[in-house]
Amino acid sequence: MIRVGVAGASGYAGGELVRLLLGHREAAVVVLASRGSAGKTAFEVYPGLRGYDLPRISDVQADDLARKCDVVFIAAPAGASMSLVREILAASPSTKVIDLGPDFRLKSPALYQEWYGMAHEAPNLIAEAAYGLPELCRDEIRHTRIVANPGCYPTAALLALAPLAARGLVDLRSVVIDAKSGVSGAGRTPSPGYHFPECEENLRPYGVLRHRHTPEIEQELQRVVRRSGDGGAGGPGSGGGADVAVSFTPHLVPMSRGILVTAYASLKALPQACGDGAEGNSAHEAGAEGTRPIRAALRGANGAETERPGPNPNMSANAIPDTRALTALYEEFYAGERFVRVLRNDLPQTKAVRGSNFCDIAVRADTRTGRVVVISALDNLVKGAAGQAIQNMNILFGLEESIGLETPPVWP
Ligand SMILES: NC(=O)c1ccc[n+]([C@@H]2O[C@H](COP(=O)([O-])OP(=O)(O)OC[C@H]3O[C@@H](n4cnc5c(N)ncnc54)[C@H](OP(=O)(O)O)[C@@H]3O)[C@@H](O)[C@H]2O)c1
């Protein structure tokens, strides 16, 4: 059994970790830690956990966590985990740490300081941390001892946009991400804007132009582009580098769980070899049969037969991939991924993923405007936090990724 510790056990993400770990056949929770709830039983903090065999909550002590645990999940606010991670690894270098907070997500300490308003206390550990989005970074996760579990919005946004970024299909300076979250995304600590009378029957934006998940989304989209071998938004040879700028606006929605992202970007015209080439079809007109050359061209930098999309000023406006081609691309990109469901005819909705580790995605090409619309939905506390963290633990320990995460969504 993997011996698991949870620091920040009294919060929403910590509680969700405990709930899911109780259903994990290869893991046992041996330490629950929180500063304010030390001494309490788990069910005093989470009434739903009454009757389960769980340790009493203890104070947050790095030595104790390091000594007793094979892996420690830290579900604490920004700034709280960097020194704790350093202390745990100093006490036990072989212990693995999965940080659900943001302290190890940004690769640049300067960027961290800029967006989080504090200096990083363990900058030498940042480079070893793997960004924990399994569908995009699985190999790095396998070989690390620090996993930076992604933010809830970045998970939804990156899974929605990665196939387009990897295949160079959109102008990555044109990306607009409109996102909505349930109130549990703000955590358990009360504050006026999150009180029931103020949230209920209300819909409001927040963090406009300055939400901390913005640089995380940009950083990881850039890495997707770099890994795919595309030269950047301008395509190979454009000299643009991995040029990404997203406009991200989150909104608070009066529901307890769930994130829905609607992302927009300008589609780039396909090269002639792809749409108008030997087979004589424009991508737009090609339909299902036309997805074959499109998909060959979209396959990416590693395939010998590929010709990557790049700018082509001579292309007509309708030489962009259509919805069927894009859906086929998404299905291919996420083939074999247990937790990403590409929807063809339906649209994602938060209730269809509630309580589960799924992220549902649908893509639509707007051939009238030349833009793509991608919609994704996930449960912020599961695929957006605790479920994804357990998926990462499974990868770290060489287990089947879905162990402990097969709970179907709760409906209605
Ligand atoms: N909620 C979500 O949907 C979600 C999704 C993805 C990621 N996350 C991230 O996960 C982390 C936890 O979020 P949450 O929603 O669970 O927050 P939360 O409900 O407010 O819980 C925070 C937890 O951290 C502990 N804590 C607070 N300050 C601490 C410190 N300085 N050192 C150690 N522990 C401290 C708190 O307990 P004590 O004060 O008693 O120690 C509590 O257990 C955050 O970084 C958040 O950004 C949350």
mmCIF file with all atom_site columns, C-alpha atoms in Angstrom, residues 20-101:
data_model
loop_
_atom_site.group_PDB
_atom_site.id
_atom_site.type_symbol
_atom_site.label_atom_id
_atom_site.label_alt_id
_atom_site.label_comp_id
_atom_site.label_asym_id
_atom_site.label_entity_id
_atom_site.label_seq_id
_atom_site.pdbx_PDB_ins_code
_atom_site.Cartn_x
_atom_site.Cartn_y
_atom_site.Cartn_z
_atom_site.occupancy
_atom_site.B_iso_or_equiv
_atom_site.pdbx_formal_charge
_atom_site.auth_seq_id
_atom_site.auth_comp_id
_atom_site.auth_asym_id
_atom_site.auth_atom_id
_atom_site.pdbx_PDB_model_num
ATOM 1  C CA . LEU A 1 20  ? -11.375 9.654  -3.367 1.00 0.00 ? 20  LEU A CA 1
ATOM 2  C CA . LEU A 1 21  ? -8.454  7.963  -1.579 1.00 0.00 ? 21  LEU A CA 1
ATOM 3  C CA . LEU A 1 22  ? -10.930 5.975  0.518  1.00 0.00 ? 22  LEU A CA 1
ATOM 4  C CA . GLY A 1 23  ? -11.845 4.216  -2.738 1.00 0.00 ? 23  GLY A CA 1
ATOM 5  C CA . HIS A 1 24  ? -8.241  3.587  -3.840 1.00 0.00 ? 24  HIS A CA 1
ATOM 6  C CA . ARG A 1 25  ? -7.224  -0.049 -3.439 1.00 0.00 ? 25  ARG A CA 1
ATOM 7  C CA . GLU A 1 26  ? -3.461  0.626  -3.468 1.00 0.00 ? 26  GLU A CA 1
ATOM 8  C CA . ALA A 1 27  ? -3.290  3.628  -1.111 1.00 0.00 ? 27  ALA A CA 1
ATOM 9  C CA . ALA A 1 28  ? -3.911  4.217  2.586  1.00 0.00 ? 28  ALA A CA 1
ATOM 10 C CA . VAL A 1 29  ? -4.211  7.633  4.230  1.00 0.00 ? 29  VAL A CA 1
ATOM 11 C CA . VAL A 1 30  ? -1.774  7.634  7.166  1.00 0.00 ? 30  VAL A CA 1
ATOM 12 C CA . VAL A 1 31  ? -1.493  11.358 7.955  1.00 0.00 ? 31  VAL A CA 1
ATOM 13 C CA . LEU A 1 32  ? -4.116  14.110 7.793  1.00 0.00 ? 32  LEU A CA 1
ATOM 14 C CA . ALA A 1 33  ? -2.641  17.500 8.640  1.00 0.00 ? 33  ALA A CA 1
ATOM 15 C CA . SER A 1 34  ? -4.068  20.956 9.170  1.00 0.00 ? 34  SER A CA 1
ATOM 16 C CA . ARG A 1 35  ? -3.011  23.777 11.450 1.00 0.00 ? 35  ARG A CA 1
ATOM 17 C CA . GLY A 1 36  ? -6.447  24.930 12.537 1.00 0.00 ? 36  GLY A CA 1
ATOM 18 C CA . SER A 1 37  ? -8.099  21.501 12.825 1.00 0.00 ? 37  SER A CA 1
ATOM 19 C CA . ALA A 1 38  ? -5.319  19.583 14.563 1.00 0.00 ? 38  ALA A CA 1
ATOM 20 C CA . GLY A 1 39  ? -6.779  17.198 17.129 1.00 0.00 ? 39  GLY A CA 1
ATOM 21 C CA . LYS A 1 40  ? -10.131 16.821 15.387 1.00 0.00 ? 40  LYS A CA 1
ATOM 22 C CA . THR A 1 41  ? -11.429 13.639 13.777 1.00 0.00 ? 41  THR A CA 1
ATOM 23 C CA . ALA A 1 42  ? -11.908 13.621 10.011 1.00 0.00 ? 42  ALA A CA 1
ATOM 24 C CA . PHE A 1 43  ? -15.697 13.505 10.371 1.00 0.00 ? 43  PHE A CA 1
ATOM 25 C CA . GLU A 1 44  ? -15.712 16.571 12.586 1.00 0.00 ? 44  GLU A CA 1
ATOM 26 C CA . VAL A 1 45  ? -14.270 18.413 9.614  1.00 0.00 ? 45  VAL A CA 1
ATOM 27 C CA . TYR A 1 46  ? -16.170 16.465 6.946  1.00 0.00 ? 46  TYR A CA 1
ATOM 28 C CA . PRO A 1 47  ? -19.511 15.101 8.236  1.00 0.00 ? 47  PRO A CA 1
ATOM 29 C CA . GLY A 1 48  ? -19.791 12.754 5.255  1.00 0.00 ? 48  GLY A CA 1
ATOM 30 C CA . LEU A 1 49  ? -16.695 10.849 6.389  1.00 0.00 ? 49  LEU A CA 1
ATOM 31 C CA . ARG A 1 50  ? -18.272 9.569  9.631  1.00 0.00 ? 50  ARG A CA 1
ATOM 32 C CA . GLY A 1 51  ? -17.600 5.871  10.148 1.00 0.00 ? 51  GLY A CA 1
ATOM 33 C CA . TYR A 1 52  ? -14.511 5.634  7.913  1.00 0.00 ? 52  TYR A CA 1
ATOM 34 C CA . ASP A 1 53  ? -11.202 4.466  9.296  1.00 0.00 ? 53  ASP A CA 1
ATOM 35 C CA . LEU A 1 54  ? -9.054  7.601  9.098  1.00 0.00 ? 54  LEU A CA 1
ATOM 36 C CA . PRO A 1 55  ? -6.286  9.043  11.270 1.00 0.00 ? 55  PRO A CA 1
ATOM 37 C CA . ARG A 1 56  ? -7.030  11.945 13.571 1.00 0.00 ? 56  ARG A CA 1
ATOM 38 C CA . ILE A 1 57  ? -5.966  15.304 12.108 1.00 0.00 ? 57  ILE A CA 1
ATOM 39 C CA . SER A 1 58  ? -2.531  16.412 13.270 1.00 0.00 ? 58  SER A CA 1
ATOM 40 C CA . ASP A 1 59  ? -0.594  19.645 12.965 1.00 0.00 ? 59  ASP A CA 1
ATOM 41 C CA . VAL A 1 60  ? 1.353   20.254 9.739  1.00 0.00 ? 60  VAL A CA 1
ATOM 42 C CA . GLN A 1 61  ? 4.859   18.958 10.437 1.00 0.00 ? 61  GLN A CA 1
ATOM 43 C CA . ALA A 1 62  ? 7.269   18.321 7.589  1.00 0.00 ? 62  ALA A CA 1
ATOM 44 C CA . ASP A 1 63  ? 9.286   15.712 9.523  1.00 0.00 ? 63  ASP A CA 1
ATOM 45 C CA . ASP A 1 64  ? 6.207   13.714 10.422 1.00 0.00 ? 64  ASP A CA 1
ATOM 46 C CA . LEU A 1 65  ? 4.902   13.773 6.847  1.00 0.00 ? 65  LEU A CA 1
ATOM 47 C CA . ALA A 1 66  ? 8.319   12.841 5.451  1.00 0.00 ? 66  ALA A CA 1
ATOM 48 C CA . ARG A 1 67  ? 8.842   9.974  7.894  1.00 0.00 ? 67  ARG A CA 1
ATOM 49 C CA . LYS A 1 68  ? 5.431   8.366  7.606  1.00 0.00 ? 68  LYS A CA 1
ATOM 50 C CA . CYS A 1 69  ? 4.485   8.897  3.953  1.00 0.00 ? 69  CYS A CA 1
ATOM 51 C CA . ASP A 1 70  ? 5.522   7.683  0.511  1.00 0.00 ? 70  ASP A CA 1
ATOM 52 C CA . VAL A 1 71  ? 3.632   10.575 -1.031 1.00 0.00 ? 71  VAL A CA 1
ATOM 53 C CA . VAL A 1 72  ? 2.345   13.835 0.424  1.00 0.00 ? 72  VAL A CA 1
ATOM 54 C CA . PHE A 1 73  ? -0.453  15.843 -1.156 1.00 0.00 ? 73  PHE A CA 1
ATOM 55 C CA . ILE A 1 74  ? -0.374  19.513 -0.219 1.00 0.00 ? 74  ILE A CA 1
ATOM 56 C CA . ALA A 1 75  ? -3.689  21.290 -0.626 1.00 0.00 ? 75  ALA A CA 1
ATOM 57 C CA . ALA A 1 76  ? -2.824  24.668 0.873  1.00 0.00 ? 76  ALA A CA 1
ATOM 58 C CA . PRO A 1 77  ? -3.071  28.234 -0.460 1.00 0.00 ? 77  PRO A CA 1
ATOM 59 C CA . ALA A 1 78  ? -0.501  29.930 -2.682 1.00 0.00 ? 78  ALA A CA 1
ATOM 60 C CA . GLY A 1 79  ? 2.765   30.518 -0.852 1.00 0.00 ? 79  GLY A CA 1
ATOM 61 C CA . ALA A 1 80  ? 2.125   27.856 1.789  1.00 0.00 ? 80  ALA A CA 1
ATOM 62 C CA . SER A 1 81  ? 3.669   24.854 0.078  1.00 0.00 ? 81  SER A CA 1
ATOM 63 C CA . MET A 1 82  ? 7.057   26.000 -1.241 1.00 0.00 ? 82  MET A CA 1
ATOM 64 C CA . SER A 1 83  ? 8.813   25.829 2.122  1.00 0.00 ? 83  SER A CA 1
ATOM 65 C CA . LEU A 1 84  ? 6.863   22.728 3.165  1.00 0.00 ? 84  LEU A CA 1
ATOM 66 C CA . VAL A 1 85  ? 7.951   20.894 -0.006 1.00 0.00 ? 85  VAL A CA 1
ATOM 67 C CA . ARG A 1 86  ? 11.558  21.918 0.629  1.00 0.00 ? 86  ARG A CA 1
ATOM 68 C CA . GLU A 1 87  ? 11.419  20.695 4.238  1.00 0.00 ? 87  GLU A CA 1
ATOM 69 C CA . ILE A 1 88  ? 9.760   17.376 3.375  1.00 0.00 ? 88  ILE A CA 1
ATOM 70 C CA . LEU A 1 89  ? 12.322  16.616 0.671  1.00 0.00 ? 89  LEU A CA 1
ATOM 71 C CA . ALA A 1 90  ? 15.199  17.647 2.949  1.00 0.00 ? 90  ALA A CA 1
ATOM 72 C CA . ALA A 1 91  ? 13.949  15.204 5.573  1.00 0.00 ? 91  ALA A CA 1
ATOM 73 C CA . SER A 1 92  ? 13.268  12.410 3.075  1.00 0.00 ? 92  SER A CA 1
ATOM 74 C CA . PRO A 1 93  ? 14.581  12.885 -0.483 1.00 0.00 ? 93  PRO A CA 1
ATOM 75 C CA . SER A 1 94  ? 12.715  9.841  -1.774 1.00 0.00 ? 94  SER A CA 1
ATOM 76 C CA . THR A 1 95  ? 9.277   11.041 -0.671 1.00 0.00 ? 95  THR A CA 1
ATOM 77 C CA . LYS A 1 96  ? 7.075   12.253 -3.514 1.00 0.00 ? 96  LYS A CA 1
ATOM 78 C CA . VAL A 1 97  ? 5.122   15.474 -3.248 1.00 0.00 ? 97  VAL A CA 1
ATOM 79 C CA . ILE A 1 98  ? 2.049   16.491 -5.197 1.00 0.00 ? 98  ILE A CA 1
ATOM 80 C CA . ASP A 1 99  ? 1.249   20.169 -4.713 1.00 0.00 ? 99  ASP A CA 1
ATOM 81 C CA . LEU A 1 100 ? -2.314  21.150 -5.530 1.00 0.00 ? 100 LEU A CA 1
ATOM 82 C CA . GLY A 1 101 ? -1.435  24.817 -5.072 1.00 0.00 ? 101 GLY A CA 1
#
